[in-house]
Every structure is written in C-alpha cells, then in structure tokens.
mmCIF file of C-alpha atoms and ligand atoms in Angstrom:
data_model
loop_
_atom_site.group_PDB
_atom_site.id
_atom_site.type_symbol
_atom_site.label_atom_id
_atom_site.label_comp_id
_atom_site.label_asym_id
_atom_site.label_seq_id
_atom_site.Cartn_x
_atom_site.Cartn_y
_atom_site.Cartn_z
ATOM 1 C CA UNK A 180 30.751 -16.635 -40.643
ATOM 2 C CA UNK A 181 27.910 -19.104 -40.072
ATOM 3 C CA UNK A 182 26.753 -19.364 -36.487
ATOM 4 C CA UNK A 183 27.164 -22.781 -34.921
ATOM 5 C CA UNK A 184 23.920 -24.770 -35.135
ATOM 6 C CA UNK A 185 23.612 -25.069 -31.348
ATOM 7 C CA UNK A 186 23.965 -21.268 -31.121
ATOM 8 C CA UNK A 187 21.167 -20.864 -33.667
ATOM 9 C CA UNK A 188 19.073 -23.254 -31.647
ATOM 10 C CA UNK A 189 19.806 -21.388 -28.418
ATOM 11 C CA UNK A 190 18.934 -17.952 -29.811
ATOM 12 C CA UNK A 191 15.800 -19.260 -31.555
ATOM 13 C CA UNK A 192 14.802 -20.919 -28.328
ATOM 14 C CA UNK A 193 15.301 -17.581 -26.556
ATOM 15 C CA UNK A 194 12.763 -15.684 -28.637
ATOM 16 C CA UNK A 195 10.320 -18.398 -29.802
ATOM 17 C CA UNK A 196 7.112 -17.883 -27.832
ATOM 18 C CA UNK A 197 6.075 -20.639 -25.460
ATOM 19 C CA UNK A 198 2.390 -21.022 -26.158
ATOM 20 C CA UNK A 199 -0.596 -21.961 -23.970
ATOM 21 C CA UNK A 200 -0.700 -25.719 -23.470
ATOM 22 C CA UNK A 201 2.967 -25.812 -22.485
ATOM 23 C CA UNK A 202 4.166 -26.626 -18.969
ATOM 24 C CA UNK A 203 5.900 -23.855 -17.013
ATOM 25 C CA UNK A 204 8.216 -24.702 -14.129
ATOM 26 C CA UNK A 205 8.468 -22.683 -10.941
ATOM 27 C CA UNK A 206 11.054 -22.915 -8.180
ATOM 28 C CA UNK A 207 9.570 -22.206 -4.781
ATOM 29 C CA UNK A 208 6.088 -22.930 -3.521
ATOM 30 C CA UNK A 209 4.846 -19.953 -1.496
ATOM 31 C CA UNK A 210 2.045 -17.502 -2.215
ATOM 32 C CA UNK A 211 3.856 -15.835 -5.115
ATOM 33 C CA UNK A 212 4.075 -19.193 -6.865
ATOM 34 C CA UNK A 213 0.432 -19.880 -6.060
ATOM 35 C CA UNK A 214 -0.738 -16.661 -7.719
ATOM 36 C CA UNK A 215 1.652 -17.280 -10.652
ATOM 37 C CA UNK A 216 0.107 -20.751 -11.105
ATOM 38 C CA UNK A 217 -3.401 -19.291 -10.974
ATOM 39 C CA UNK A 218 -2.530 -16.720 -13.672
ATOM 40 C CA UNK A 219 -0.783 -19.358 -15.817
ATOM 41 C CA UNK A 220 -3.803 -21.675 -15.572
ATOM 42 C CA UNK A 221 -6.079 -18.881 -16.727
ATOM 43 C CA UNK A 222 -3.904 -18.516 -19.822
ATOM 44 C CA UNK A 223 -4.101 -22.248 -20.502
ATOM 45 C CA UNK A 224 -0.652 -23.295 -19.299
ATOM 46 C CA UNK A 225 0.221 -26.150 -16.976
ATOM 47 C CA UNK A 226 2.452 -25.497 -13.973
ATOM 48 C CA UNK A 227 5.013 -27.827 -12.422
ATOM 49 C CA UNK A 228 6.281 -26.620 -9.034
ATOM 50 C CA UNK A 229 9.576 -27.684 -7.489
ATOM 51 C CA UNK A 230 10.236 -27.161 -3.767
ATOM 52 C CA UNK A 231 11.174 -29.085 -0.636
ATOM 53 C CA UNK A 232 7.785 -28.455 0.999
ATOM 54 C CA UNK A 233 4.710 -30.673 0.905
ATOM 55 C CA UNK A 234 1.178 -29.234 1.000
ATOM 56 C CA UNK A 235 2.461 -25.821 -0.039
ATOM 57 C CA UNK A 236 0.507 -22.755 -1.242
ATOM 58 C CA UNK A 237 1.712 -23.402 -4.817
ATOM 59 C CA UNK A 238 1.561 -27.196 -4.646
ATOM 60 C CA UNK A 239 -2.142 -26.999 -3.749
ATOM 61 C CA UNK A 240 -2.972 -25.290 -7.070
ATOM 62 C CA UNK A 241 -0.219 -26.419 -9.477
ATOM 63 C CA UNK A 242 -0.823 -29.240 -11.953
ATOM 64 C CA UNK A 243 2.341 -31.102 -11.047
ATOM 65 C CA UNK A 244 4.609 -31.050 -8.025
ATOM 66 C CA UNK A 245 8.108 -32.268 -7.271
ATOM 67 C CA UNK A 246 8.997 -32.300 -3.593
ATOM 68 C CA UNK A 247 12.781 -32.398 -3.318
ATOM 69 C CA UNK A 248 15.706 -30.295 -2.129
ATOM 70 C CA UNK A 249 17.127 -27.691 -4.474
ATOM 71 C CA UNK A 250 20.510 -29.427 -4.242
ATOM 72 C CA UNK A 251 19.050 -32.784 -5.331
ATOM 73 C CA UNK A 252 20.651 -32.618 -8.797
ATOM 74 C CA UNK A 253 18.830 -35.647 -10.177
ATOM 75 C CA UNK A 254 15.418 -34.320 -9.136
ATOM 76 C CA UNK A 255 16.268 -30.860 -10.506
ATOM 77 C CA UNK A 256 17.421 -32.336 -13.840
ATOM 78 C CA UNK A 257 14.276 -34.459 -14.128
ATOM 79 C CA UNK A 258 12.092 -31.438 -13.349
ATOM 80 C CA UNK A 259 13.824 -29.283 -15.961
ATOM 81 C CA UNK A 260 13.200 -31.910 -18.654
ATOM 82 C CA UNK A 261 9.461 -31.794 -17.949
ATOM 83 C CA UNK A 262 9.017 -28.032 -18.527
ATOM 84 C CA UNK A 263 9.516 -25.484 -21.332
ATOM 85 C CA UNK A 264 10.796 -22.680 -19.113
ATOM 86 C CA UNK A 265 11.558 -22.187 -15.432
ATOM 87 C CA UNK A 266 10.801 -19.129 -13.332
ATOM 88 C CA UNK A 267 11.025 -18.566 -9.592
ATOM 89 C CA UNK A 268 9.221 -17.046 -6.691
ATOM 90 C CA UNK A 269 12.176 -16.511 -4.356
ATOM 91 C CA UNK A 270 15.763 -15.612 -5.050
ATOM 92 C CA UNK A 271 17.782 -17.920 -2.845
ATOM 93 C CA UNK A 272 18.315 -20.632 -5.444
ATOM 94 C CA UNK A 273 21.880 -21.894 -5.795
ATOM 95 C CA UNK A 274 23.931 -21.369 -8.936
ATOM 96 C CA UNK A 275 24.330 -25.168 -9.148
ATOM 97 C CA UNK A 276 20.547 -25.618 -9.409
ATOM 98 C CA UNK A 277 20.064 -22.915 -12.065
ATOM 99 C CA UNK A 278 23.001 -24.274 -14.083
ATOM 100 C CA UNK A 279 21.533 -27.786 -14.030
ATOM 101 C CA UNK A 280 18.169 -26.448 -15.194
ATOM 102 C CA UNK A 281 19.666 -24.217 -17.886
ATOM 103 C CA UNK A 282 20.914 -27.331 -19.738
ATOM 104 C CA UNK A 283 17.305 -28.252 -20.520
ATOM 105 C CA UNK A 284 15.160 -25.164 -20.095
ATOM 106 C CA UNK A 285 15.763 -21.415 -19.923
ATOM 107 C CA UNK A 286 15.693 -19.958 -16.401
ATOM 108 C CA UNK A 287 13.910 -16.589 -16.410
ATOM 109 C CA UNK A 288 15.215 -14.429 -14.798
ATOM 110 C CA UNK A 289 18.640 -16.009 -15.257
ATOM 111 C CA UNK A 290 21.111 -17.271 -12.680
ATOM 112 C CA UNK A 291 23.173 -14.086 -13.191
ATOM 113 C CA UNK A 292 20.251 -11.918 -12.069
ATOM 114 C CA UNK A 293 19.794 -14.115 -8.992
ATOM 115 C CA UNK A 294 23.514 -13.904 -8.248
ATOM 116 C CA UNK A 295 23.240 -10.106 -7.957
ATOM 117 C CA UNK A 296 19.943 -10.068 -6.048
ATOM 118 C CA UNK A 297 20.708 -12.753 -3.475
ATOM 119 C CA UNK A 298 23.543 -10.875 -1.800
ATOM 120 C CA UNK A 299 22.899 -7.389 -0.428
ATOM 121 C CA UNK A 300 26.489 -6.270 -0.973
ATOM 122 C CA UNK A 301 26.674 -7.415 -4.573
ATOM 123 C CA UNK A 302 23.328 -5.754 -5.158
ATOM 124 C CA UNK A 303 24.362 -2.406 -3.631
ATOM 125 C CA UNK A 304 27.652 -2.465 -5.570
ATOM 126 C CA UNK A 305 25.809 -3.218 -8.782
ATOM 127 C CA UNK A 306 23.433 -0.296 -8.165
ATOM 128 C CA UNK A 307 26.298 2.023 -7.279
ATOM 129 C CA UNK A 308 28.201 1.070 -10.441
ATOM 130 C CA UNK A 309 25.039 1.720 -12.470
ATOM 131 C CA UNK A 310 24.913 5.254 -11.046
ATOM 132 C CA UNK A 311 21.731 4.566 -9.030
ATOM 133 C CA UNK A 312 21.622 6.438 -5.684
ATOM 134 C CA UNK A 313 21.772 4.185 -2.600
ATOM 135 C CA UNK A 314 22.309 4.896 1.094
ATOM 136 C CA UNK A 315 26.007 4.900 2.174
ATOM 137 C CA UNK A 316 27.099 1.329 2.955
ATOM 138 C CA UNK A 317 30.136 -0.724 3.918
ATOM 139 C CA UNK A 318 31.074 -4.401 3.906
ATOM 140 C CA UNK A 319 31.523 -5.886 7.376
ATOM 141 C CA UNK A 320 33.635 -8.996 7.766
ATOM 142 C CA UNK A 321 35.666 -7.972 10.838
ATOM 143 C CA UNK A 322 35.361 -5.872 14.013
ATOM 144 C CA UNK A 323 37.856 -3.408 12.514
ATOM 145 C CA UNK A 324 35.651 -2.926 9.448
ATOM 146 C CA UNK A 325 32.691 -2.341 11.756
ATOM 147 C CA UNK A 326 34.572 0.316 13.743
ATOM 148 C CA UNK A 327 35.567 2.209 10.617
ATOM 149 C CA UNK A 328 32.025 1.940 9.154
ATOM 150 C CA UNK A 329 30.630 3.503 12.346
ATOM 151 C CA UNK A 330 33.191 6.307 12.032
ATOM 152 C CA UNK A 331 32.735 6.922 8.311
ATOM 153 C CA UNK A 332 28.993 6.397 7.832
ATOM 154 C CA UNK A 333 27.864 7.284 11.344
ATOM 155 C CA UNK A 334 24.747 6.392 13.325
ATOM 156 C CA UNK A 335 21.875 5.623 13.272
ATOM 157 C CA UNK A 336 22.471 2.728 10.930
ATOM 158 C CA UNK A 337 21.270 -0.792 10.213
ATOM 159 C CA UNK A 338 23.373 -3.903 9.963
ATOM 160 C CA UNK A 339 22.025 -6.610 7.653
ATOM 161 C CA UNK A 340 23.426 -10.048 6.854
ATOM 162 C CA UNK A 341 24.674 -9.982 3.271
ATOM 163 C CA UNK A 342 22.873 -13.198 2.324
ATOM 164 C CA UNK A 343 19.533 -14.879 2.966
ATOM 165 C CA UNK A 344 17.684 -11.957 4.551
ATOM 166 C CA UNK A 345 14.018 -11.114 4.068
ATOM 167 C CA UNK A 346 11.241 -9.254 5.902
ATOM 168 C CA UNK A 347 13.690 -7.721 8.366
ATOM 169 C CA UNK A 348 15.198 -11.083 9.308
ATOM 170 C CA UNK A 349 18.959 -10.898 9.798
ATOM 171 C CA UNK A 350 18.840 -7.165 10.584
ATOM 172 C CA UNK A 351 19.824 -5.123 13.622
ATOM 173 C CA UNK A 352 19.366 -1.406 14.089
ATOM 174 C CA UNK A 353 22.279 0.568 15.511
ATOM 175 C CA UNK A 354 21.243 3.702 17.419
ATOM 176 C CA UNK A 355 24.592 4.621 18.972
ATOM 177 C CA UNK A 356 28.203 3.684 18.189
ATOM 178 C CA UNK A 357 28.393 1.514 21.315
ATOM 179 C CA UNK A 358 25.518 -0.689 20.007
ATOM 180 C CA UNK A 359 27.526 -1.776 16.980
ATOM 181 C CA UNK A 360 29.535 -4.781 18.314
ATOM 182 C CA UNK A 361 26.439 -6.215 20.021
ATOM 183 C CA UNK A 362 24.399 -5.768 16.830
ATOM 184 C CA UNK A 363 26.937 -7.734 14.793
ATOM 185 C CA UNK A 364 27.040 -10.462 17.441
ATOM 186 C CA UNK A 365 23.255 -10.735 17.235
ATOM 187 C CA UNK A 366 23.814 -11.648 13.555
ATOM 188 C CA UNK A 367 26.362 -14.319 14.601
ATOM 189 C CA UNK A 368 29.138 -12.122 13.127
ATOM 190 C CA UNK A 369 28.146 -13.262 9.628
ATOM 191 C CA UNK A 370 29.353 -11.219 6.631
ATOM 192 C CA UNK A 371 27.120 -8.166 6.714
ATOM 193 C CA UNK A 372 26.383 -4.796 5.203
ATOM 194 C CA UNK A 373 26.357 -1.634 7.303
ATOM 195 C CA UNK A 374 23.846 0.857 5.928
ATOM 196 C CA UNK A 375 23.304 4.468 6.896
ATOM 197 C CA UNK A 376 19.776 4.879 8.308
ATOM 198 C CA UNK A 377 17.487 6.667 5.862
ATOM 199 C CA UNK A 378 15.026 9.147 7.373
ATOM 200 C CA UNK A 379 12.583 8.479 4.608
ATOM 201 C CA UNK A 380 9.300 10.257 4.007
ATOM 202 C CA UNK A 381 7.809 7.340 2.127
ATOM 203 C CA UNK A 382 8.689 3.838 0.916
ATOM 204 C CA UNK A 383 7.672 2.897 -2.594
ATOM 205 C CA UNK A 384 8.177 0.224 -5.207
ATOM 206 C CA UNK A 385 7.990 -0.233 -8.936
ATOM 207 C CA UNK A 386 7.509 -3.514 -10.755
ATOM 208 C CA UNK A 387 9.073 -3.926 -14.163
ATOM 209 C CA UNK A 388 8.447 -6.796 -16.559
ATOM 210 C CA UNK A 389 10.676 -7.507 -19.552
ATOM 211 C CA UNK A 390 9.920 -10.155 -22.135
ATOM 212 C CA UNK A 391 12.142 -12.453 -24.185
ATOM 213 C CA UNK A 392 12.039 -9.916 -27.043
ATOM 214 C CA UNK A 393 12.883 -6.962 -24.802
ATOM 215 C CA UNK A 394 9.407 -5.488 -24.418
ATOM 216 C CA UNK A 395 9.148 -3.616 -21.091
ATOM 217 C CA UNK A 396 6.104 -2.781 -18.925
ATOM 218 C CA UNK A 397 6.171 -0.784 -15.689
ATOM 219 C CA UNK A 398 3.803 -0.606 -12.696
ATOM 220 C CA UNK A 399 4.090 2.052 -10.060
ATOM 221 C CA UNK A 400 5.184 3.754 -8.020
ATOM 222 C CA UNK A 401 3.222 1.880 -5.370
ATOM 223 C CA UNK A 402 3.303 3.498 -1.894
ATOM 224 C CA UNK A 403 4.231 1.021 0.843
ATOM 225 C CA UNK A 404 4.086 1.025 4.633
ATOM 226 C CA UNK A 405 5.865 -1.541 6.769
ATOM 227 C CA UNK A 406 5.139 -2.639 10.332
ATOM 228 C CA UNK A 407 7.926 -4.527 12.143
ATOM 229 C CA UNK A 408 9.875 -4.650 8.850
ATOM 230 C CA UNK A 409 7.038 -6.532 7.128
ATOM 231 C CA UNK A 410 4.905 -4.919 4.436
ATOM 232 C CA UNK A 411 1.589 -3.860 5.942
ATOM 233 C CA UNK A 412 -0.106 -1.578 3.396
ATOM 234 C CA UNK A 413 0.296 -0.848 -0.333
ATOM 235 C CA UNK A 414 -1.562 1.870 -2.231
ATOM 236 C CA UNK A 415 -1.726 2.402 -5.985
ATOM 237 C CA UNK A 416 -1.844 4.799 -7.711
ATOM 238 C CA UNK A 417 -0.273 6.841 -4.932
ATOM 239 C CA UNK A 418 -1.440 10.421 -5.564
ATOM 240 C CA UNK A 419 1.430 12.145 -3.729
ATOM 241 C CA UNK A 420 4.104 10.229 -5.657
ATOM 242 C CA UNK A 421 3.324 11.640 -9.102
ATOM 243 C CA UNK A 422 6.333 14.006 -8.943
ATOM 244 C CA UNK A 423 8.827 11.139 -8.772
ATOM 245 C CA UNK A 424 6.882 8.568 -10.837
ATOM 246 C CA UNK A 425 8.909 9.128 -14.002
ATOM 247 C CA UNK A 426 12.259 8.962 -12.220
ATOM 248 C CA UNK A 427 11.295 5.726 -10.402
ATOM 249 C CA UNK A 428 10.053 4.180 -13.659
ATOM 250 C CA UNK A 429 13.223 5.196 -15.502
ATOM 251 C CA UNK A 430 15.391 3.576 -12.811
ATOM 252 C CA UNK A 431 13.267 0.430 -13.137
ATOM 253 C CA UNK A 432 13.682 0.363 -16.914
ATOM 254 C CA UNK A 433 17.428 0.884 -16.608
ATOM 255 C CA UNK A 434 17.647 -1.972 -14.095
ATOM 256 C CA UNK A 435 15.905 -4.564 -16.282
ATOM 257 C CA UNK A 436 18.093 -3.593 -19.257
ATOM 258 C CA UNK A 437 21.341 -3.640 -17.335
ATOM 259 C CA UNK A 438 20.546 -6.928 -15.611
ATOM 260 C CA UNK A 439 19.156 -8.362 -18.872
ATOM 261 C CA UNK A 440 16.067 -9.517 -16.986
ATOM 262 C CA UNK A 441 13.479 -11.747 -18.605
ATOM 263 C CA UNK A 442 10.545 -11.919 -16.204
ATOM 264 C CA UNK A 443 9.446 -9.408 -13.602
ATOM 265 C CA UNK A 444 11.396 -7.628 -10.874
ATOM 266 C CA UNK A 445 10.483 -5.322 -8.027
ATOM 267 C CA UNK A 446 12.593 -2.347 -7.023
ATOM 268 C CA UNK A 447 12.048 -0.945 -3.539
ATOM 269 C CA UNK A 448 12.876 2.702 -2.881
ATOM 270 C CA UNK A 449 13.078 5.213 -0.070
ATOM 271 C CA UNK A 450 11.901 8.749 -0.822
ATOM 272 C CA UNK A 451 13.681 11.241 1.438
ATOM 273 C CA UNK A 452 12.165 14.448 2.804
ATOM 274 C CA UNK A 453 14.231 16.480 0.317
ATOM 275 C CA UNK A 454 12.795 14.507 -2.614
ATOM 276 C CA UNK A 455 15.686 12.116 -3.323
ATOM 277 C CA UNK A 456 14.987 8.541 -4.424
ATOM 278 C CA UNK A 457 17.308 5.866 -3.021
ATOM 279 C CA UNK A 458 17.054 2.220 -4.046
ATOM 280 C CA UNK A 459 16.800 -0.113 -1.043
ATOM 281 C CA UNK A 460 16.684 -3.461 -2.803
ATOM 282 C CA UNK A 461 15.723 -5.469 -5.866
ATOM 283 C CA UNK A 462 13.619 -8.629 -5.853
ATOM 284 C CA UNK A 463 13.901 -10.670 -9.088
ATOM 285 C CA UNK A 464 10.270 -11.856 -8.947
ATOM 286 C CA UNK A 465 6.739 -10.600 -8.327
ATOM 287 C CA UNK A 466 6.362 -8.775 -5.033
ATOM 288 C CA UNK A 467 3.940 -8.435 -2.131
ATOM 289 C CA UNK A 468 3.452 -4.756 -3.005
ATOM 290 C CA UNK A 469 2.164 -5.846 -6.439
ATOM 291 C CA UNK A 470 -0.626 -8.101 -5.153
ATOM 292 C CA UNK A 471 -3.147 -5.317 -5.653
ATOM 293 C CA UNK A 472 -2.435 -5.438 -9.407
ATOM 294 C CA UNK A 473 -4.618 -8.592 -9.516
ATOM 295 C CA UNK A 474 -7.777 -6.511 -9.155
ATOM 296 C CA UNK A 475 -6.507 -2.981 -9.743
ATOM 297 C CA UNK A 476 -4.666 -3.270 -13.053
ATOM 298 C CA UNK A 477 -5.603 -4.407 -16.520
ATOM 299 C CA UNK A 478 -2.895 -7.060 -16.266
ATOM 300 C CA UNK A 479 -1.717 -8.467 -12.932
ATOM 301 C CA UNK A 480 1.960 -8.811 -12.030
ATOM 302 C CA UNK A 481 1.514 -12.598 -12.180
ATOM 303 C CA UNK A 482 -0.048 -12.643 -15.635
ATOM 304 C CA UNK A 483 2.750 -10.305 -16.716
ATOM 305 C CA UNK A 484 5.332 -12.750 -15.337
ATOM 306 C CA UNK A 485 3.750 -15.530 -17.411
ATOM 307 C CA UNK A 486 3.656 -13.391 -20.554
ATOM 308 C CA UNK A 487 7.247 -12.150 -20.085
ATOM 309 C CA UNK A 488 8.840 -15.580 -19.577
ATOM 310 C CA UNK A 489 6.794 -17.111 -22.399
ATOM 311 C CA UNK A 490 7.639 -14.368 -24.899
ATOM 312 C CA UNK A 491 4.023 -13.283 -25.328
ATOM 313 C CA UNK A 492 3.208 -9.596 -25.830
ATOM 314 C CA UNK A 493 2.980 -7.856 -22.433
ATOM 315 C CA UNK A 494 -0.350 -6.575 -21.122
ATOM 316 C CA UNK A 495 -1.317 -3.043 -20.196
ATOM 317 C CA UNK A 496 -0.384 -2.038 -16.653
ATOM 318 C CA UNK A 497 -2.847 0.844 -16.204
ATOM 319 C CA UNK A 498 -4.692 0.996 -12.875
ATOM 320 C CA UNK A 499 -8.453 0.811 -13.308
ATOM 321 C CA UNK A 500 -9.318 2.335 -9.922
ATOM 322 C CA UNK A 501 -7.435 3.427 -6.786
ATOM 323 C CA UNK A 502 -6.554 0.363 -4.733
ATOM 324 C CA UNK A 503 -5.233 -0.548 -1.304
ATOM 325 C CA UNK A 504 -3.871 -3.873 -0.071
ATOM 326 C CA UNK A 505 -3.331 -4.914 3.544
ATOM 327 C CA UNK A 506 -1.485 -8.050 4.561
ATOM 328 C CA UNK A 507 -3.019 -10.671 6.836
ATOM 329 C CA UNK A 508 -0.343 -12.039 9.146
ATOM 330 C CA UNK A 509 -0.544 -15.106 11.354
ATOM 331 C CA UNK A 510 -1.008 -12.864 14.422
ATOM 332 C CA UNK A 511 -4.661 -12.470 13.396
ATOM 333 C CA UNK A 512 -5.225 -16.134 14.278
ATOM 334 C CA UNK A 513 -4.090 -15.700 17.895
ATOM 335 C CA UNK A 514 -7.603 -15.856 19.297
ATOM 336 C CA UNK A 515 -9.011 -18.307 16.759
ATOM 337 C CA UNK A 516 -10.035 -18.344 13.106
ATOM 338 C CA UNK A 517 -10.587 -14.793 11.787
ATOM 339 C CA UNK A 518 -14.179 -13.838 10.954
ATOM 340 C CA UNK A 519 -14.019 -13.925 7.163
ATOM 341 C CA UNK A 520 -17.678 -13.120 6.701
ATOM 342 C CA UNK A 521 -17.246 -9.903 8.733
ATOM 343 C CA UNK A 522 -14.471 -8.655 6.429
ATOM 344 C CA UNK A 523 -16.459 -9.618 3.342
ATOM 345 C CA UNK A 524 -19.513 -7.740 4.639
ATOM 346 C CA UNK A 525 -18.025 -4.839 2.679
ATOM 347 C CA UNK A 526 -18.726 -5.894 -0.918
ATOM 348 C CA UNK A 527 -15.650 -4.014 -2.174
ATOM 349 C CA UNK A 528 -13.300 -6.301 -0.226
ATOM 350 C CA UNK A 529 -11.383 -9.038 -2.053
ATOM 351 C CA UNK A 530 -10.002 -11.793 0.157
ATOM 352 C CA UNK A 531 -6.909 -13.800 -0.780
ATOM 353 C CA UNK A 532 -5.771 -16.684 1.430
ATOM 354 C CA UNK A 533 -2.674 -18.696 0.667
ATOM 355 C CA UNK A 534 -3.664 -22.108 2.024
ATOM 356 C CA UNK A 535 -1.057 -22.151 4.816
ATOM 357 C CA UNK A 536 -2.116 -24.537 7.575
ATOM 358 C CA UNK A 537 -0.077 -23.055 10.393
ATOM 359 C CA UNK A 538 -0.605 -19.425 11.410
ATOM 360 C CA UNK A 539 2.589 -18.209 13.059
ATOM 361 C CA UNK A 540 3.053 -14.570 14.184
ATOM 362 C CA UNK A 541 4.562 -12.554 11.335
ATOM 363 C CA UNK A 542 3.770 -15.234 8.733
ATOM 364 C CA UNK A 543 2.036 -13.947 5.601
ATOM 365 C CA UNK A 544 -1.244 -15.887 5.463
ATOM 366 C CA UNK A 545 -3.210 -13.779 2.983
ATOM 367 C CA UNK A 546 -4.186 -10.254 2.016
ATOM 368 C CA UNK A 547 -7.202 -8.028 1.394
ATOM 369 C CA UNK A 548 -7.521 -5.690 -1.581
ATOM 370 C CA UNK A 549 -10.081 -2.899 -1.908
ATOM 371 C CA UNK A 550 -10.756 -0.788 -5.010
ATOM 372 C CA UNK A 551 -12.614 2.454 -4.367
ATOM 373 C CA UNK A 552 -13.222 5.941 -5.762
ATOM 374 C CA UNK A 553 -10.190 7.368 -3.972
ATOM 375 C CA UNK A 554 -7.007 5.886 -2.548
ATOM 376 C CA UNK A 555 -7.974 7.218 0.874
ATOM 377 C CA UNK A 556 -11.316 5.424 0.839
ATOM 378 C CA UNK A 557 -9.660 2.208 -0.338
ATOM 379 C CA UNK A 558 -7.174 2.387 2.563
ATOM 380 C CA UNK A 559 -9.872 3.082 5.169
ATOM 381 C CA UNK A 560 -12.095 0.245 3.936
ATOM 382 C CA UNK A 561 -9.161 -2.180 3.825
ATOM 383 C CA UNK A 562 -8.144 -1.304 7.399
ATOM 384 C CA UNK A 563 -11.717 -1.545 8.646
ATOM 385 C CA UNK A 564 -12.220 -4.938 6.983
ATOM 386 C CA UNK A 565 -9.039 -6.241 8.613
ATOM 387 C CA UNK A 566 -10.127 -4.951 12.016
ATOM 388 C CA UNK A 567 -13.469 -6.716 11.670
ATOM 389 C CA UNK A 568 -11.633 -10.024 11.263
ATOM 390 C CA UNK A 569 -10.835 -10.062 14.969
ATOM 391 C CA UNK A 570 -13.447 -7.755 16.519
ATOM 392 C CA UNK A 571 -16.554 -8.818 18.467
ATOM 393 C CA UNK A 572 -15.058 -11.828 20.115
HETATM 394 P P1 AMP B 725 14.780 -4.777 3.720
HETATM 395 O O1 AMP B 725 14.837 -6.191 4.205
HETATM 396 O O2 AMP B 725 16.107 -4.225 3.319
HETATM 397 O O3 AMP B 725 13.716 -4.567 2.675
HETATM 398 O O4 AMP B 725 14.285 -3.914 4.973
HETATM 399 C C1 AMP B 725 12.983 -4.063 5.493
HETATM 400 C C2 AMP B 725 12.481 -2.698 5.969
HETATM 401 O O5 AMP B 725 13.357 -2.169 6.985
HETATM 402 C C3 AMP B 725 12.462 -1.627 4.895
HETATM 403 O O6 AMP B 725 11.320 -1.712 4.090
HETATM 404 C C4 AMP B 725 12.495 -0.368 5.761
HETATM 405 O O7 AMP B 725 11.231 -0.119 6.325
HETATM 406 C C5 AMP B 725 13.472 -0.750 6.857
HETATM 407 N N1 AMP B 725 14.857 -0.391 6.437
HETATM 408 C C6 AMP B 725 15.745 -1.202 5.838
HETATM 409 N N2 AMP B 725 16.913 -0.563 5.571
HETATM 410 C C7 AMP B 725 16.773 0.707 6.023
HETATM 411 C C8 AMP B 725 17.612 1.863 6.035
HETATM 412 N N3 AMP B 725 18.853 1.838 5.551
HETATM 413 N N4 AMP B 725 17.112 3.002 6.570
HETATM 414 C C9 AMP B 725 15.850 3.041 7.071
HETATM 415 N N5 AMP B 725 15.005 1.974 7.092
HETATM 416 C C10 AMP B 725 15.452 0.820 6.584
#
C-alpha cells in the first residue's frame, strides 16, 4: 500500500540533513544553550533561542532571541516557524509547548523523551523496566506510603520531589526513621520518590549522542565529584574506571535506542564498592560533566548535539589528553570579582564564563578546564587555578 503523502513528507523530513546556513531553535537560555550556540555558529548555523529570560547566557551569543513564556502558545508557534529543528538545554518543557512546536519543526530529543526524564519516578520505572539496575525506590504520595517505604527500603535514604528537581534542590536526606515525616514536610509534602542511600565509591557519567539516522557516539565514563549536591569536579578519561567503561557505555547505548533519542543525553551513575553500576538519572541534553569535551575531545558534546539533531555524521569522541574541569560557583564572588589573570597565569588553564550578571551562592557562573599529561596533574592544576581566583586579597 502507498504511504500517505504527509507520512512520506514526515519520514523524509526526519532523515534529510539540515545543512549549515539553516536556523536551529533552542529552548532554554542558560550556559548549555550558550555553548550549543557557539558550536552551531562554528558550523555555520544560525541559532534562535526561546526563553522567558532577558540578557541570558544564550541570548548574548545567539543570532535571534524570543523572550516569552513557554506557555505563550502564539510565541512558541511563531518561533517554531522560524527554525528548521528545535533542541533544548533543560528538560522541564511542557508537553503543550513541544506539541505546538512539533507541528512545524521536529523537536530533538522528542517530547516523549522529556516526559520520561522530567519526572524522577517515571524515569526510575522506565530504567527498571529496561532491566537497568537502580537503587531501591518507592513512590510517596501519602504518610502511609512513607512509613512503608521506611520499613521496606530502610535508612539512610533520600527523599526527592518527583518533578522539577536539579542540583540537589527538592531533596532531603533521611538518616533515621524518625526523620522521615519532617523530611517530607520540608518538601511541602509534594509527590516524591524515596530512594535507598547508595554508599557509592565513585560517581560517573556517560554522554551518548544519536543522530537522525541512528548513528551513535559515546563519551565516557567521566568521573564526577559533587560538593553540596552540585558538580564540583569532572575528570576524563578516568583511569580507575576502565573496568566498567564497557558496561556503562552499553547501558548508554541501550538507553538512546530504547528512548529513541535524537540528540545527546547524559546518564549519571553510582559505582558501588562491590563494583555494581546503578543509574541515578538521565538528562536529555548536554551535561555539566561533558564541558571538558570542548577542549579534551576531538568533537565536543555541543558540536555533537548540533550534528545529531541536524542529521550530519557524528564526530569522533576520543579524548586527546587527560582533562579535568572544575565549576566556578557564585560563592567565588563573595569578596569581589575573582582574579581571572591569576587563574590564567597557568597557560594550561581554559576559562569559560557564562555571562551571568548576578553571582549568587551555588549558581554556576563558569568553569575551568585543564588538559595535562596525566589526569592527576590536570586535577591539581585545575584546583590550584581555582584557588588563585580568590587568594591574595
Ligand atoms: P540528583 O539530583 O539525583 O542528581 O542528586 C544530586 C547528588 O546527590 C548526586 O550526584 C549524589 O551525589 C547525591 N545523591 C542523590 N541520590 C543519592 C542516593 N540515592 N544515594 C546517595 N547519594 C545520592
């Protein structure tokens, strides 16, 4: 039977490459969008950013900007008519917005991928159904459910709001059973997920890109360290993770296939002392732990995002040299402007600043990346450069 002409058009549109010179749309205007726009510009694309914020990290470097709410259907529809494809730099975009866009331009990754990733419970259930190991968890929508979760899963544990959480926001640790009711109250008794605490040896991530024609490229594992629930340090290649590199990569590949991802996703893992890999969460976009790919890898995560959503061949992911990245949070501004020249006194230091005017504690303002002969040296030089930002005052 002949396919309907609109079906032919849709499938052709799905695999026809979008070539340099076209305009790419991005939802969200933070640092991930900024670095996406920089990579897209290098490849000769134009970028149109849509977000509610003025003077944003992405808006400062994009070619075109729409400042409107994501639920402003008319603005969203107008935006989607001005671009060939739409990608995103954060996952909390409503289904209504992605459906409006999808009438005019493909959304990559799709609304279905976002639907899974924007709710911690849906995400954990998806992973469980796919046979991917996760920490024991339970849905909490009542005090009774909380009591039975404490009994069945035990303590220590962490309670996280199911929706809208990031960087440890909307989370409360539970050390003893008696802490549990108070912890849920601190989250305003919102629908939550109760997770068994993982005594991990190491946190790590892999990034996986998948293009419109199903080509897949993997980065990682990248070793990550958090401070106050916010990423502090990433190292790649991580020498002591070689034993689990294949397993982590295979899980990443399985995830992009099963979710039918077009774009790039990050999968965050815990590695336990007895060598088990547990998936913590999936981000359907580039990730902070992948920032070091800009200098360290033949193709950065942002260039890969551009190539994947445009249906271009993917680039090589190989690391050129051991690299370390440290985040620069707003806390560094507490006693005045950091001393940039002191950090850059080490010629191996690369400075990235995101153009954010207001430096609040915990806010990601920029990062430093160092490539060196060994991962250890890269880490030490990155730490030292960050310390010099605020020393000698
Ligand atoms: P998340 O927002 O889920 O990425 O959590 C932020 C950070 O909190 C993680 O990177 C871990 O350092 C820590 N964390 C989250 N969930 C757990 C858990 N179940 N067990 C141990 N640490 C956790």
